[in-house]
Short mmCIF file of C-alpha atoms in Angstrom, two decimals:
data_model
loop_
_atom_site.label_atom_id
_atom_site.label_comp_id
_atom_site.label_asym_id
_atom_site.label_seq_id
_atom_site.Cartn_x
_atom_site.Cartn_y
_atom_site.Cartn_z
CA MET A 22 59.88 0.16 -22.94
CA THR A 23 58.29 -0.72 -19.62
CA GLY A 24 59.43 -0.46 -16.06
CA SER A 25 58.58 -2.31 -12.89
CA GLN A 26 58.81 -1.03 -9.33
CA ARG A 27 57.74 -2.26 -5.93
CA CYS A 28 56.39 0.38 -3.60
CA PRO A 29 58.16 0.45 -0.26
CA ASN A 30 56.20 -1.10 2.59
CA ARG A 31 53.40 -1.97 0.11
CA SER A 32 52.53 -5.39 -1.26
CA VAL A 33 51.93 -3.83 -4.67
CA SER A 34 53.74 -4.72 -7.88
CA MET A 35 53.25 -2.44 -10.86
CA ARG A 36 54.15 -2.58 -14.54
CA PHE A 37 53.89 0.68 -16.42
CA SER A 38 55.05 2.27 -19.65
CA SER A 39 58.12 4.48 -19.70
CA GLY A 40 56.00 7.63 -20.04
CA GLU A 41 53.95 6.80 -16.99
CA GLY A 42 57.05 5.70 -15.04
CA ARG A 43 58.63 9.12 -14.75
CA PRO A 44 56.68 10.32 -11.69
CA ARG A 45 57.39 7.05 -10.01
CA ALA A 46 61.08 7.19 -10.94
CA ARG A 47 61.32 10.66 -9.41
CA ALA A 48 59.74 9.34 -6.23
CA MET A 49 62.21 6.46 -6.11
CA ARG A 50 65.14 8.87 -6.54
CA GLN A 51 63.80 11.01 -3.69
CA LEU A 52 63.65 7.91 -1.53
CA SER A 53 67.23 6.84 -2.38
CA ASN A 54 68.62 10.34 -1.79
CA ALA A 55 66.88 10.60 1.56
CA GLU A 56 68.22 7.25 2.73
CA ALA A 57 71.75 8.34 1.83
CA ALA A 58 71.54 11.59 3.84
CA SER A 59 73.81 11.88 6.89
CA SER A 60 71.41 13.81 9.11
CA PRO A 61 69.01 11.32 10.80
CA ALA A 62 66.09 13.66 11.38
CA PRO A 63 65.96 15.31 7.98
CA ALA A 64 66.66 11.96 6.39
CA GLY A 65 63.75 10.41 8.26
CA THR A 66 61.45 13.22 7.20
CA ALA A 67 62.53 12.98 3.57
CA ILE A 68 62.16 9.22 3.54
CA ALA A 69 58.66 9.49 4.98
CA MET A 70 57.67 12.12 2.44
CA ALA A 71 59.10 10.15 -0.46
CA ARG A 72 57.49 6.94 0.65
CA ARG A 73 54.12 8.71 1.04
CA ALA A 74 54.45 10.32 -2.40
CA LEU A 75 55.33 7.02 -4.03
CA GLY A 76 52.57 5.24 -2.13
CA THR A 77 50.02 7.84 -3.26
CA ILE A 78 51.12 7.45 -6.88
CA CYS A 79 51.00 3.68 -6.64
CA MET A 80 47.54 3.67 -5.07
CA ALA A 81 45.78 6.61 -6.76
CA ASP A 82 47.15 6.05 -10.28
CA ALA A 83 46.77 2.31 -10.28
CA VAL A 84 44.28 2.34 -13.13
CA VAL A 85 46.03 4.76 -15.50
CA ASN A 86 46.44 3.53 -19.06
CA ASP A 87 47.92 0.02 -19.29
CA ILE A 88 49.07 -0.32 -15.68
CA HIS A 89 48.40 -3.78 -14.28
CA VAL A 90 47.73 -3.88 -10.54
CA VAL A 91 47.95 -6.92 -8.32
CA PHE A 92 46.81 -6.38 -4.73
CA PRO A 93 47.31 -9.24 -2.33
CA ALA A 94 45.81 -8.99 1.13
CA ASN A 95 47.17 -5.81 2.70
CA ALA A 96 46.17 -2.84 4.79
CA ALA A 97 44.52 -0.99 1.89
CA LYS A 98 42.34 -3.98 0.99
CA GLU A 99 41.30 -4.44 4.60
CA GLN A 100 40.44 -0.75 4.89
CA LEU A 101 38.32 -0.90 1.72
CA GLY A 102 36.53 -3.91 3.19
CA ALA A 103 35.84 -1.98 6.38
CA LEU A 104 34.52 0.92 4.31
CA ALA A 105 32.25 -1.48 2.42
CA ALA A 106 30.86 -2.84 5.67
CA GLU A 107 30.25 0.69 6.96
CA LEU A 108 28.38 1.68 3.80
CA LEU A 109 26.29 -1.47 3.98
CA SER A 110 25.36 -0.80 7.60
CA ARG A 111 24.39 2.78 6.76
CA ARG A 112 22.42 1.95 3.62
CA ASP A 113 19.10 3.06 5.11
CA VAL A 114 20.66 6.35 6.25
CA ILE A 115 21.88 6.99 2.71
CA LEU A 116 18.47 6.17 1.24
CA ASP A 117 16.73 8.51 3.70
CA ALA A 118 19.12 11.33 2.83
CA TRP A 119 18.54 10.65 -0.86
CA ARG A 120 14.78 10.95 -0.47
CA ALA A 121 15.16 14.12 1.62
CA TYR A 122 17.16 15.72 -1.20
CA GLY A 123 14.28 15.16 -3.62
CA ASN A 124 11.67 16.59 -1.27
CA VAL A 125 13.34 19.99 -0.98
CA VAL A 126 13.89 20.70 -4.68
CA PRO A 127 11.66 23.70 -5.54
CA ASP A 128 10.98 22.82 -9.19
CA ALA A 129 10.23 19.17 -8.62
CA ARG A 130 6.67 17.88 -8.86
CA ASN A 131 7.34 16.02 -5.61
CA ILE A 132 6.17 12.69 -6.97
CA ALA A 133 8.33 11.09 -4.28
CA ALA A 134 5.98 12.35 -1.58
CA SER A 135 3.19 10.19 -3.00
CA LEU A 136 5.31 7.03 -3.12
CA SER A 137 5.84 4.50 -0.38
CA ARG A 138 9.38 3.89 0.86
CA ALA A 139 9.68 0.68 -1.14
CA GLN A 140 8.33 2.34 -4.29
CA PHE A 141 10.72 5.27 -3.96
CA ASN A 142 13.81 3.18 -3.20
CA ASP A 143 12.98 0.79 -6.05
CA HIS A 144 16.22 -0.86 -7.30
CA ILE A 145 18.65 1.61 -5.67
CA PRO A 146 19.35 -0.63 -2.62
CA ALA A 147 20.74 -3.19 -5.07
CA VAL A 148 23.07 -0.52 -6.46
CA LEU A 149 24.37 0.30 -2.97
CA ASP A 150 24.83 -3.41 -2.25
CA SER A 151 26.81 -3.68 -5.48
CA LEU A 152 29.04 -0.83 -4.31
CA SER A 153 29.77 -2.62 -1.02
CA ARG A 154 30.53 -5.92 -2.77
CA THR A 155 32.82 -4.21 -5.26
CA LEU A 156 34.77 -2.47 -2.50
CA GLN A 157 35.12 -5.73 -0.58
CA ALA A 158 36.42 -7.61 -3.62
CA TRP A 159 38.82 -4.88 -4.77
CA PRO A 160 41.20 -4.96 -6.61
CA GLU A 161 39.33 -7.53 -8.71
CA VAL A 162 37.23 -4.62 -9.88
CA PRO A 163 36.47 -5.60 -13.49
CA GLY A 164 35.28 -9.12 -12.69
CA VAL A 165 33.28 -8.13 -9.63
CA MET A 166 31.60 -5.21 -11.37
CA ALA A 167 30.59 -7.41 -14.28
CA GLU A 168 29.12 -9.94 -11.87
CA HIS A 169 27.48 -7.72 -9.27
CA LEU A 170 26.42 -4.52 -11.02
CA GLU A 171 23.06 -6.15 -11.78
CA ALA A 172 22.60 -3.95 -14.81
CA ASP A 173 19.16 -5.33 -15.50
CA LYS A 174 17.92 -4.08 -12.12
CA VAL A 175 19.49 -0.70 -12.67
CA ALA A 176 17.77 -0.46 -16.05
CA ASP A 177 14.52 -1.52 -14.43
CA HIS A 178 14.83 1.54 -12.19
CA GLY A 179 14.28 3.68 -15.28
CA VAL A 180 11.23 1.58 -16.22
CA GLN A 181 9.79 1.92 -12.73
CA ARG A 182 10.28 5.68 -12.68
CA TRP A 183 8.59 5.91 -16.07
CA GLN A 184 5.59 4.06 -14.73
CA GLN A 185 5.53 6.30 -11.66
CA GLY A 186 5.28 9.41 -13.85
CA TYR A 187 8.82 10.79 -13.59
CA SER A 188 10.21 12.85 -16.45
CA LEU A 189 13.66 12.04 -17.83
CA SER A 190 15.16 15.15 -16.22
CA GLU A 191 13.73 14.08 -12.85
CA VAL A 192 15.25 10.61 -13.20
CA LEU A 193 18.69 12.04 -14.00
CA ARG A 194 18.40 14.62 -11.21
CA GLU A 195 17.53 11.81 -8.82
CA TRP A 196 20.71 9.95 -9.74
CA GLY A 197 22.63 13.15 -9.09
CA TYR A 198 21.15 13.34 -5.60
CA LEU A 199 22.15 9.74 -4.94
CA GLN A 200 25.69 10.42 -6.10
CA MET A 201 25.94 13.41 -3.73
CA CYS A 202 24.58 11.40 -0.79
CA VAL A 203 27.08 8.56 -1.24
CA ALA A 204 29.91 11.05 -1.83
CA ALA A 205 29.01 12.80 1.42
CA GLU A 206 29.07 9.45 3.21
CA LEU A 207 32.52 8.70 1.78
CA GLU A 208 33.83 12.08 2.92
CA ARG A 209 32.39 11.54 6.39
CA TYR A 210 34.14 8.18 6.61
CA ALA A 211 37.44 9.69 5.43
CA ALA A 212 37.20 12.44 8.05
CA ASP A 213 36.48 9.88 10.78
CA HIS A 214 39.43 7.70 9.71
CA PRO A 215 42.44 10.00 9.08
CA SER A 216 44.90 7.08 9.18
CA LEU A 217 43.55 5.48 6.00
CA GLU A 218 46.07 4.44 3.39
CA PRO A 219 46.46 7.18 0.77
CA GLY A 220 44.82 5.24 -2.08
CA VAL A 221 41.76 3.93 -0.23
CA MET A 222 39.42 6.88 -0.67
CA PRO A 223 40.46 7.75 -4.26
CA ASN A 224 39.72 4.19 -5.31
CA ALA A 225 36.43 4.15 -3.39
CA ARG A 226 35.38 7.37 -5.10
CA ARG A 227 36.35 6.00 -8.51
CA ILE A 228 34.42 2.77 -7.96
CA TRP A 229 31.32 4.68 -6.90
CA ALA A 230 31.64 7.06 -9.86
CA GLU A 231 31.77 4.10 -12.24
CA LEU A 232 28.77 2.41 -10.64
CA CYS A 233 26.76 5.62 -10.61
CA ALA A 234 27.67 6.38 -14.23
CA ASP A 235 26.57 2.91 -15.29
CA GLY A 236 23.33 3.36 -13.37
CA VAL A 237 22.60 6.73 -14.98
CA THR A 238 23.38 5.37 -18.44
CA SER A 239 21.23 2.26 -18.00
CA SER A 240 18.26 4.13 -16.55
CA ALA A 241 18.42 6.89 -19.15
CA THR A 242 18.77 4.38 -21.99
CA GLN A 243 15.81 2.35 -20.82
CA TYR A 244 13.80 5.51 -20.26
CA GLY A 245 14.65 6.68 -23.76
CA ARG A 246 13.53 3.38 -25.24
CA LEU A 247 10.23 3.66 -23.42
CA GLN A 248 9.78 7.18 -24.75
CA GLN A 249 10.44 5.93 -28.26
CA THR A 250 8.00 3.07 -27.79
CA GLU A 251 5.35 5.42 -26.46
CA SER A 252 5.93 7.87 -29.29
CA ALA A 253 5.64 5.06 -31.82
CA GLY A 254 2.41 4.01 -30.13
CA HIS A 255 1.10 7.56 -30.36
CA VAL A 256 1.96 7.68 -34.05
CA THR A 257 0.22 4.36 -34.65
CA ALA A 258 -2.84 5.46 -32.69
CA LEU A 259 -2.94 8.73 -34.60
CA GLU A 260 -2.65 6.93 -37.93
CA ARG A 261 -5.48 4.61 -36.94
CA ALA A 262 -7.60 7.53 -35.79
CA LEU A 263 -7.01 9.33 -39.08
CA GLU A 264 -7.84 6.16 -40.99
CA ALA A 265 -11.01 5.70 -38.94
CA LEU A 266 -11.92 9.33 -39.54
CA HIS A 267 -11.36 8.89 -43.26
CA THR A 268 -13.51 5.75 -43.26
CA MET A 269 -16.21 7.52 -41.29
CA GLU A 270 -16.21 10.43 -43.70
CA GLN A 271 -16.48 8.02 -46.62
CA SER A 272 -19.38 6.24 -44.94
CA ARG A 273 -21.08 9.54 -44.22
CA ALA A 274 -20.61 10.68 -47.81
CA GLU A 275 -22.04 7.38 -49.05
CA ALA A 276 -25.02 7.71 -46.71
CA TRP A 277 -25.76 11.16 -48.01
CA ARG A 278 -25.33 9.93 -51.58
CA ILE A 279 -27.92 7.22 -50.96
CA ALA A 280 -30.20 9.74 -49.29
CA ALA A 281 -29.93 11.99 -52.31
CA HIS A 282 -30.67 8.98 -54.51
CA ASP A 283 -33.80 8.22 -52.45
CA LEU A 284 -34.83 11.83 -52.52
CA ARG A 285 -34.48 12.02 -56.27
CA GLY A 286 -36.57 8.86 -56.67
CA SER A 287 -39.38 10.24 -54.54
CA VAL A 288 -39.26 13.56 -56.35
CA THR A 289 -39.48 11.70 -59.67
CA VAL A 290 -42.59 9.86 -58.48
CA VAL A 291 -44.20 13.09 -57.29
CA LYS A 292 -43.25 14.87 -60.49
CA GLY A 293 -44.70 12.09 -62.65
CA ALA A 294 -47.94 11.97 -60.67
CA ALA A 295 -48.26 15.74 -60.80
CA THR A 296 -47.77 15.70 -64.56
CA LEU A 297 -50.46 13.07 -64.98
CA ASN A 298 -52.75 14.99 -62.67
CA ALA A 299 -52.23 18.17 -64.67
CA SER A 300 -53.68 16.45 -67.73
CA GLY A 301 -56.51 14.96 -65.67
CA ALA A 302 -59.25 16.24 -67.96
CA SER A 303 -58.40 13.58 -70.55
CA LEU A 304 -58.05 10.74 -68.02
CA PRO A 305 -60.75 8.41 -66.77
CA GLU A 306 -62.00 9.13 -63.29
CA LEU A 307 -60.52 5.90 -61.86
CA VAL A 308 -57.06 6.72 -63.21
CA ARG A 309 -57.30 10.27 -61.91
CA THR A 310 -58.15 8.90 -58.45
CA GLU A 311 -55.17 6.53 -58.52
CA VAL A 312 -52.84 9.30 -59.66
CA ALA A 313 -54.06 11.56 -56.87
CA GLU A 314 -53.46 8.78 -54.34
CA MET A 315 -49.98 8.17 -55.76
CA LEU A 316 -49.22 11.87 -55.53
CA SER A 317 -50.41 12.04 -51.94
CA LYS A 318 -48.36 9.06 -50.85
CA GLY A 319 -45.30 10.26 -52.77
CA VAL A 320 -45.46 13.61 -51.02
CA SER A 321 -45.87 11.84 -47.67
CA SER A 322 -42.86 9.62 -48.38
CA LEU A 323 -40.83 12.63 -49.46
CA ASN A 324 -41.77 14.46 -46.28
CA ASP A 325 -40.74 11.47 -44.14
CA MET A 326 -37.42 11.24 -45.95
CA LEU A 327 -36.67 14.90 -45.38
CA ASN A 328 -37.55 14.46 -41.72
CA ASP A 329 -35.11 11.54 -41.53
CA LEU A 330 -32.34 13.60 -43.08
CA LEU A 331 -33.04 16.38 -40.64
CA SER A 332 -33.03 13.89 -37.76
CA LEU A 333 -29.68 12.43 -38.84
CA ALA A 334 -28.20 15.90 -39.24
CA ARG A 335 -29.36 16.85 -35.75
CA LEU A 336 -27.91 13.65 -34.30
CA GLU A 337 -24.56 14.17 -35.99
CA ALA A 338 -24.48 17.78 -34.82
CA GLY A 339 -25.24 16.73 -31.23
CA HIS A 340 -28.51 18.65 -31.11
CA GLU A 341 -30.66 15.68 -30.14
CA GLN A 342 -31.09 15.07 -26.42
CA ARG A 343 -32.54 12.03 -24.74
CA THR A 344 -35.72 12.54 -22.76
CA VAL A 345 -36.06 9.85 -20.11
CA THR A 346 -39.51 8.83 -18.91
CA PRO A 347 -40.86 5.63 -17.35
CA PHE A 348 -42.85 3.35 -19.66
CA ASP A 349 -43.75 -0.31 -20.16
CA ALA A 350 -41.42 -1.58 -22.86
CA ALA A 351 -43.43 -4.79 -23.36
CA VAL A 352 -46.62 -2.89 -24.16
CA VAL A 353 -44.89 -0.39 -26.47
CA LEU A 354 -43.01 -3.04 -28.47
CA ARG A 355 -46.04 -5.31 -28.74
CA ASP A 356 -48.26 -2.50 -30.02
CA PHE A 357 -45.68 -1.49 -32.60
CA CYS A 358 -45.25 -5.05 -33.88
CA THR A 359 -49.02 -5.53 -34.07
CA ALA A 360 -49.31 -2.39 -36.21
CA SER A 361 -46.56 -3.70 -38.49
CA GLN A 362 -48.17 -7.11 -39.11
CA ALA A 363 -49.75 -5.91 -42.38
CA ALA A 364 -46.40 -4.97 -43.91
CA ALA A 365 -44.96 -8.42 -43.17
CA THR A 366 -48.10 -10.18 -44.41
CA ASP A 367 -47.95 -8.29 -47.72
CA ARG A 368 -44.54 -9.90 -48.34
CA GLY A 369 -45.75 -13.32 -47.28
CA LEU A 370 -43.80 -13.26 -44.01
CA PHE A 371 -44.80 -14.00 -40.46
CA LEU A 372 -44.14 -11.58 -37.61
CA LYS A 373 -43.92 -13.23 -34.20
CA MET A 374 -43.55 -11.62 -30.79
CA ASP A 375 -42.13 -13.11 -27.62
CA GLY A 376 -41.52 -11.55 -24.23
CA PRO A 377 -43.01 -10.88 -20.82
CA SER A 378 -46.39 -9.18 -20.68
CA THR A 379 -44.94 -6.28 -18.74
CA LEU A 380 -41.45 -4.76 -18.62
CA PRO A 381 -41.30 -1.43 -16.76
CA VAL A 382 -38.19 0.54 -17.67
CA GLU A 383 -36.96 4.09 -18.13
CA GLY A 384 -35.86 5.56 -21.43
CA ASP A 385 -36.64 7.70 -24.43
CA LYS A 386 -39.67 5.88 -25.87
CA PRO A 387 -39.86 7.68 -29.26
CA LYS A 388 -36.17 7.05 -29.97
CA ILE A 389 -36.43 3.39 -28.93
CA LEU A 390 -39.39 2.97 -31.29
CA ARG A 391 -37.32 4.60 -34.02
CA ILE A 392 -34.59 2.01 -33.48
CA LEU A 393 -37.08 -0.86 -33.62
CA GLN A 394 -38.72 0.60 -36.71
CA ASN A 395 -35.49 0.63 -38.69
CA LEU A 396 -34.40 -2.83 -37.56
CA LEU A 397 -37.80 -4.17 -38.56
CA LEU A 398 -37.49 -2.42 -41.94
CA ASN A 399 -34.15 -4.14 -42.41
CA ALA A 400 -35.60 -7.57 -41.60
CA VAL A 401 -38.64 -7.18 -43.87
CA LYS A 402 -36.50 -5.91 -46.73
CA TYR A 403 -33.95 -8.75 -46.71
CA THR A 404 -36.20 -11.68 -45.84
CA GLU A 405 -37.80 -13.51 -48.79
CA ARG A 406 -39.15 -16.59 -47.00
CA GLY A 407 -40.07 -17.34 -43.42
CA GLY A 408 -40.44 -14.29 -41.27
CA ILE A 409 -39.31 -12.10 -38.41
CA SER A 410 -39.33 -12.66 -34.66
CA VAL A 411 -39.22 -9.78 -32.19
CA SER A 412 -38.40 -10.59 -28.56
CA TRP A 413 -37.76 -8.56 -25.44
CA GLY A 414 -36.91 -9.01 -21.77
CA LEU A 415 -34.31 -8.40 -19.09
CA ASP A 416 -30.73 -9.00 -20.18
CA GLN A 417 -29.69 -12.36 -18.75
CA THR A 418 -26.10 -12.30 -20.04
CA ARG A 419 -24.79 -9.49 -17.84
CA ASP A 420 -24.79 -8.76 -14.15
CA THR A 421 -26.24 -5.30 -14.75
CA ASP A 422 -29.61 -3.59 -14.71
CA ARG A 423 -30.23 -3.73 -18.46
CA TRP A 424 -32.96 -4.89 -20.79
CA THR A 425 -32.87 -5.96 -24.39
CA PHE A 426 -34.93 -6.46 -27.50
CA SER A 427 -34.01 -8.43 -30.61
CA VAL A 428 -35.14 -8.56 -34.22
CA GLN A 429 -34.41 -11.94 -35.83
CA ASP A 430 -35.06 -12.80 -39.47
CA THR A 431 -34.79 -15.92 -41.64
CA GLY A 432 -33.11 -14.11 -44.51
CA ALA A 433 -29.87 -14.87 -46.29
CA GLY A 434 -27.68 -13.66 -43.43
CA ILE A 435 -24.37 -11.85 -43.81
CA ASP A 436 -21.15 -13.29 -45.22
CA GLU A 437 -18.70 -13.45 -42.30
CA ALA A 438 -15.75 -13.35 -44.71
CA ASP A 439 -16.45 -9.70 -45.28
CA ALA A 440 -14.25 -7.86 -42.78
CA ALA A 441 -16.56 -4.85 -42.80
CA ALA A 442 -19.78 -6.89 -42.83
CA PHE A 443 -21.35 -5.47 -39.71
CA ALA A 444 -20.72 -1.80 -40.44
CA GLN A 445 -21.66 -2.20 -44.08
CA GLU A 446 -24.85 -4.07 -43.22
CA LEU A 447 -25.90 -1.36 -40.79
CA HIS A 448 -25.28 1.18 -43.48
CA ASN A 449 -27.02 -0.72 -46.27
CA ALA A 450 -29.88 -2.37 -44.41
CA THR A 451 -32.27 0.50 -45.06
CA GLU A 452 -30.81 1.53 -48.40
CA VAL A 453 -33.36 2.17 -51.14
CA ALA A 454 -33.78 -0.84 -53.43
CA ASP A 455 -34.36 0.75 -56.82
CA GLU A 456 -34.72 3.98 -58.69
CA ALA A 457 -38.17 5.52 -58.83
CA ARG A 458 -40.63 2.85 -59.86
CA ASP A 459 -43.51 2.88 -62.28
CA ALA A 460 -46.95 3.66 -60.95
CA SER A 461 -47.80 -0.01 -61.01
CA THR A 462 -50.44 -1.82 -59.05
CA ASP A 463 -47.78 -3.66 -56.98
CA ARG A 464 -46.14 -0.40 -55.92
CA ARG A 465 -49.47 1.13 -54.94
CA ARG A 466 -50.30 -1.94 -52.88
CA ASP A 467 -46.98 -1.74 -51.02
CA MET A 468 -47.50 1.94 -50.29
CA ALA A 469 -51.06 1.33 -49.13
CA GLY A 470 -49.91 -1.44 -46.77
CA ALA A 471 -47.27 0.85 -45.31
CA ALA A 472 -49.82 3.61 -44.83
CA THR A 473 -52.12 1.24 -42.94
CA ALA A 474 -49.35 0.26 -40.52
CA ARG A 475 -48.32 3.88 -40.08
CA SER A 476 -51.87 4.93 -39.29
CA ALA A 477 -52.19 2.29 -36.58
CA SER A 478 -48.85 2.94 -34.87
CA GLY A 479 -48.30 6.65 -35.30
CA GLU A 480 -44.76 5.84 -36.58
CA ALA A 481 -43.35 5.15 -40.02
CA THR A 482 -43.22 1.37 -40.46
CA ALA A 483 -42.09 -1.48 -42.57
CA SER A 484 -42.71 -0.92 -46.25
CA GLU A 485 -41.58 2.70 -46.18
CA GLN A 486 -38.05 1.39 -46.54
CA HIS A 487 -37.96 3.09 -49.93
CA GLY A 488 -37.53 6.37 -48.07
CA GLU A 489 -35.08 5.04 -45.42
CA GLY A 490 -31.68 5.44 -47.08
CA VAL A 491 -30.25 6.78 -43.83
CA GLY A 492 -32.29 4.59 -41.49
CA LEU A 493 -29.60 2.53 -39.83
CA SER A 494 -27.20 5.44 -39.71
CA ILE A 495 -29.85 6.94 -37.47
CA VAL A 496 -30.04 3.66 -35.49
CA LYS A 497 -26.32 3.77 -34.75
CA ARG A 498 -26.48 7.39 -33.63
CA LEU A 499 -29.56 6.76 -31.50
CA CYS A 500 -27.86 3.83 -29.76
CA GLU A 501 -24.94 6.09 -28.88
CA LEU A 502 -27.31 8.74 -27.56
CA LEU A 503 -29.24 6.25 -25.42
CA GLY A 504 -26.15 4.55 -24.02
CA ALA A 505 -27.21 1.35 -25.78
CA SER A 506 -25.14 -1.28 -27.54
CA LEU A 507 -26.05 -2.91 -30.84
CA GLU A 508 -24.98 -6.50 -31.52
CA LEU A 509 -25.25 -8.65 -34.62
CA ALA A 510 -25.32 -12.44 -34.82
CA THR A 511 -25.41 -13.82 -38.34
CA LYS A 512 -24.71 -16.93 -40.36
CA PRO A 513 -24.95 -17.12 -44.14
CA GLY A 514 -28.15 -18.89 -45.13
CA HIS A 515 -29.57 -18.81 -41.61
CA GLY A 516 -30.56 -15.19 -41.17
CA SER A 517 -29.44 -12.43 -38.83
CA THR A 518 -30.28 -11.24 -35.35
CA PHE A 519 -29.88 -7.62 -34.29
CA ARG A 520 -29.83 -7.20 -30.53
CA VAL A 521 -30.14 -3.87 -28.71
CA ILE A 522 -29.14 -3.70 -25.02
CA LEU A 523 -30.34 -0.65 -23.07
CA PRO A 524 -30.16 0.53 -19.45
CA CYS A 525 -33.26 -0.06 -17.34
CA ARG A 526 -32.59 3.17 -15.47
CA TYR A 527 -30.82 6.46 -16.16
CA ASP A 528 -29.36 8.91 -13.70
CA GLU A 529 -31.21 11.88 -15.14
CA LYS A 530 -34.97 12.20 -14.95
#
């Protein structure tokens, strides 16, 4: 059962259920009884009170349950329009009061103080504009709110606050401040206009409450989504870091396995030579001399390998420090390559050099030579025909004060289909080729050639690759220590080029 009443002196028609009609029916009875009274003054007072009560019910309860409200142009609509215009004209005042609220909160981080006015206001002016438009269009509240709320902009407010460093609690608190500022403005307007129709301010407060609630919900929802996205990103980054750590540990374990393999091979050679030497009384003098030479070189190789392991351990532990001094890189690299010519020649390879005659730089010369040594070992080991070219000079590819040297070979190159080709090649380039070898003439010749190059350069050089199972692991660590980058250009069947780019100057001396 439904009822329909028309409020006296109001252009308002209402349809309501029987349950909701009882307060209105009582008001109508009060009005009828007052009009029937014989005393003019009391009757007038009663009529006025009844009409006001009914008007308040009609206006304030217009949105209860299934009540349908139709508001043609009337005094209430005009007054809501005037209120909308007032709020629009005082928008900047409201925004200033809103910012002032945030600046006096004791537990706030006061991010607002570091923001410009436009950054702080963000999308809130659009929310206040939406409030004014909704009040002006009332009572078509549902349609106007759907059209003018601009929910995407309200949601973007949460995104903007996220980017500005606000926490979720600060965003919600900020909306609370805005609600209080607009509510204070509504109360000020009501106090300045006591003749307003009874339902004007209740409806204005309800409209603002709905807009503010939608704004809070949209901002908080968007903020929550960003938090979830960031958390998912953190999880992904952590998983990748753990995977990288696991891979690094596997690589390190493999490097140490290879080093142990190399060490065992060298120990086997030394042990065999020592055994032969122990029975030297029954050996010809020439054989005894060769065994003694083999023993000496095996011990030297073993000593170098142990030094390499110690060097890698120190690098991984962060105990190595770079010592920067000025030197001529062209002279140092040329001298090293000249001393290594014999090792390349023994394998039937050429070793070419190209670069300016002088290249003054700053850096850690011994560590740079160590890098070159291992790259050259790599090239000699994996090149069967052709040769190696070493070049140096200022870096022409970057607008920075850097210099570079490259080691290019004509070997088989690296298969680009291998996703881990570069890292694996760095790891394997100085890996020992075989188990301990027989004391053959070929092996002795290789060791003698390496010893000649070492004697000339003062550094371990090319053919000592049999003791360099951790060589390029050291190269990678040294590049990190020197602030250098290591690049690889390769093509299967056309060789590889390792390029090291280093600073020409360092801050420390």
